[in-house]
Structure formats: C-alpha cells, structure tokens
C-alpha cells in the first residue's frame, strides 16, 4: 500500500448468502479498483450481530464469504481483506462518532425503519447505531470513495455529515481530521430487484429461495429461477421501472453482467417476447458466475489459508486504522496512549 494512491473501502454483512445483487452492486466493481487505489474490503461481522446470528453459522459464513471475495477476483496481495471485529479501532471510533451523531439523524434511516419492522422482538441499540459504526469503518481509512449499491446512499450521506461536523469542531481547513468520502455507485446494477417480487431489492435473507440468485447456485437452478421470474402481461421489452419492473430488472441484470446497453437489448429482443430475454439473462448469469464457482471450492477447502489471509489483512488494516484513531483522540484532547 502506498500513501499516494486514493483509498477505497467497502464491506458486506456476513448474513444470509451472497446474492447476484451483492455481486453486481458491489464486489464486481471492487475488483478493478486495485489498479488505481489502495483497497480495503471487509466482512462486517460487528454489523451482522445487530440481528441474531447462530455462532457456528456466522463463523462458517465468514469463511465462505472470504473465499467468495477471492474467487470473485479480489487478490489478497492487491487488496486488504479483513474481518471488522479483528480491528479494534472500528468499535472505538464508533463510540467517538456516537457523540457527534444526532438521534434524529439515525431515526430517519430507512434501513433502520425496515429492519426494526422485520425484527420487532429485537430492536436493539446496535440496530439503531448501525450507521455510526459504518461511518467509523469508512473514516478510519481516509477513504475518498466507497463502492456500494444504491441502498447504502443514505448511510454514506450520514457519514459525510458526521465527518464534516467533526472536522468543523476539531479540524482546520488546512488539516481536517477526516477525509469526507464520496459514494461510488455503478450506473447499472446498483439496485437488483427480487425475481419474484421485482419491486423489492434482491436480498441475502429474501423471503423466498426463488427470489434471489445466490453466487453458489448451480447453473440449472439459476436458469430455473430466471425462467420463473415475474414479468407482466405484455410482450414488449423496454426499460420502465414503474410499468415493467420485472422486465426492467432482467434488462439491468443482462446489461450489468455483459456490458450490453439497454438500447441494444431493446433492439435485439424487439418483438421476441420475454422467453428469449429470460434465456439470454440466464446464460449471461451462468457465464458470469462460472469462474467464481470454479475457484470457490478449492479456496474454501483451505481454511488455514483463509484465516491467514484475514490475519494478514487485519494487521495491515490496523496499522492505518490505529493511526487515524490516535489522530482523532489527539484532536479531542485525550492523553496519548
Ligand atoms: P449489505 O451487506 O447489505 O450489502 C453489501 C453490498 O451489496 C450491495 N447490495 C446490492 N446492490 C445491488 N442490488 C442489490 N439488490 C443489493 N443488495 C445489496 C449493497 O449496496 C452493499 O454495497 N451497511 C452495509 C455494509 C457496510 C459497509 C461499511 C459498506 C458496513 N460498513 C462501510 C461500505 C462501507 C450493508 O449492510 O451492506
């Protein structure tokens, strides 16, 4: 890692199984960044426990996700891959930032509203505080960019507000304490919708097995799910989120996996009905996931190797994160450790 390259950071919660939405909205866009940026990619296990997790399942899933990160093309030699709980500075900075975040700001977060509606028995303080920990994740690394899907935009805005507030209180124009980050949201694929319910986001813990494509789904299952995707009673292939959410979603998936433009898709499937479009989408997804699936099993089998990657990542991440935390403590007037 060099101090001269801009930094990007992102993370995924190890809850549920990784979906095509996580891939197209996030991981796929992380891979090329290592050519130009210092890249930090996490598994956010501290965030995951805001919803109850079975410990053995959580542990297994973290290893599965890290193997998938690598299988998707994130080379540990060119990217810092780590688990959030291994770098103590995340929780420590979150505490500081709690004191610079207003209850009203957190109350407005749509993810908190959605998650508390789904977990009525466990609306814990962590769920409410979740975006502050996310702000700490980002600000610890002086990240200029945060590659995420569309649903994280509101959290990024809060991160920016908190960073600016802290800088105004404790920094100077010449030497701000925090770098104020920008979201990096892909033009296509930033919001992949469910196949069965195309008006709701495809999610790791979706309501039905057939609503999401998981990265480890076998090809025949992917094809079956795409063929059964909900469309509409019409026949025209065009991008129209309001009138044709299902078809628009299939177009987004095709465009994000192959790079084909919407205009070209419309022209190619003009007058052909939805069957041909679905077949093309299924083939494109199967092709796109083939190299990931080919490498996954071997990577996952080497548990000691995966743990070594995470330890090395935590060591490299801690060097940067601890220095930022000390800078923050100094700005606050804390006695140096
Ligand atoms: P999470 O785990 O919900 O999602 C991980 C990433 O996948 C993107 N994503 C999608 N993109 C397109 N279509 C979808 N259907 C879809 N579903 C998910 C998300 O936008 C995200 O980029 N709070 C974050 C994790 C986090 C984080 C961070 C991210 C914690 N700290 C610091 C960036 C920086 C989350 O819950 O993502």
CSV table of N, CA, C and O in Angstrom, one decimal, residues 18 24 49 63 92 100 106 108-109 113 149 155 168 185 240 250 259 298:
chain,number,residue,atom,x,y,z
A,18,UNK,N,-24.5,-14.7,-0.2
A,18,UNK,CA,-24.2,-13.6,-1.1
A,18,UNK,C,-25.1,-13.8,-2.4
A,18,UNK,O,-25.2,-14.9,-2.9
A,24,UNK,N,-23.2,-7.6,-8.4
A,24,UNK,CA,-23.3,-6.6,-9.4
A,24,UNK,C,-23.3,-5.2,-8.8
A,24,UNK,O,-22.8,-4.3,-9.4
A,49,UNK,N,-24.3,-8.8,13.8
A,49,UNK,CA,-24.9,-9.3,15.0
A,49,UNK,C,-26.0,-8.3,15.5
A,49,UNK,O,-26.6,-8.5,16.6
A,63,UNK,N,-16.0,-17.5,6.5
A,63,UNK,CA,-15.0,-18.2,5.7
A,63,UNK,C,-15.6,-18.3,4.3
A,63,UNK,O,-14.8,-18.2,3.3
A,92,UNK,N,-14.0,1.4,18.5
A,92,UNK,CA,-13.6,2.6,19.3
A,92,UNK,C,-13.9,3.9,18.7
A,92,UNK,O,-14.4,4.8,19.3
A,100,UNK,N,-21.1,12.5,18.1
A,100,UNK,CA,-21.2,13.5,17.1
A,100,UNK,C,-22.4,13.2,16.1
A,100,UNK,O,-22.4,13.7,15.0
A,106,UNK,N,-30.4,9.4,13.0
A,106,UNK,CA,-30.5,7.9,13.0
A,106,UNK,C,-31.9,7.5,12.8
A,106,UNK,O,-32.2,6.5,12.2
A,108,UNK,N,-34.1,8.8,11.0
A,108,UNK,CA,-34.5,8.9,9.6
A,108,UNK,C,-34.0,7.8,8.7
A,108,UNK,O,-34.4,7.8,7.5
A,109,UNK,N,-33.1,7.0,9.2
A,109,UNK,CA,-32.5,6.0,8.3
A,109,UNK,C,-33.5,4.9,7.9
A,109,UNK,O,-34.1,4.2,8.7
A,113,UNK,N,-35.6,1.7,9.8
A,113,UNK,CA,-37.1,1.5,9.8
A,113,UNK,C,-37.4,0.1,9.3
A,113,UNK,O,-38.3,-0.6,9.9
A,149,UNK,N,-23.8,-0.4,-3.5
A,149,UNK,CA,-25.1,-0.3,-4.2
A,149,UNK,C,-25.9,0.9,-3.7
A,149,UNK,O,-25.6,1.5,-2.7
A,155,UNK,N,-26.7,6.0,4.1
A,155,UNK,CA,-25.7,5.8,5.1
A,155,UNK,C,-24.4,6.6,4.8
A,155,UNK,O,-23.8,7.2,5.7
A,168,UNK,N,-15.4,20.4,11.5
A,168,UNK,CA,-15.7,21.8,11.8
A,168,UNK,C,-15.4,22.0,13.3
A,168,UNK,O,-15.0,23.1,13.7
A,185,UNK,N,-21.3,4.6,-6.9
A,185,UNK,CA,-22.5,3.8,-7.2
A,185,UNK,C,-22.5,3.5,-8.7
A,185,UNK,O,-22.4,4.4,-9.5
A,240,UNK,N,-38.8,0.2,-18.1
A,240,UNK,CA,-39.8,1.1,-17.5
A,240,UNK,C,-40.1,0.6,-16.1
A,240,UNK,O,-40.8,-0.4,-15.9
A,250,UNK,N,-34.7,-7.6,-15.4
A,250,UNK,CA,-33.9,-8.6,-16.2
A,250,UNK,C,-33.0,-7.8,-17.2
A,250,UNK,O,-31.8,-8.3,-17.4
A,259,UNK,N,-22.4,-6.0,-20.1
A,259,UNK,CA,-22.0,-4.7,-20.6
A,259,UNK,C,-22.9,-4.2,-21.8
A,259,UNK,O,-22.7,-3.1,-22.3
A,298,UNK,N,-12.1,-24.9,-4.0
A,298,UNK,CA,-10.7,-25.1,-3.7
A,298,UNK,C,-10.3,-24.1,-2.6
A,298,UNK,O,-9.6,-24.4,-1.6
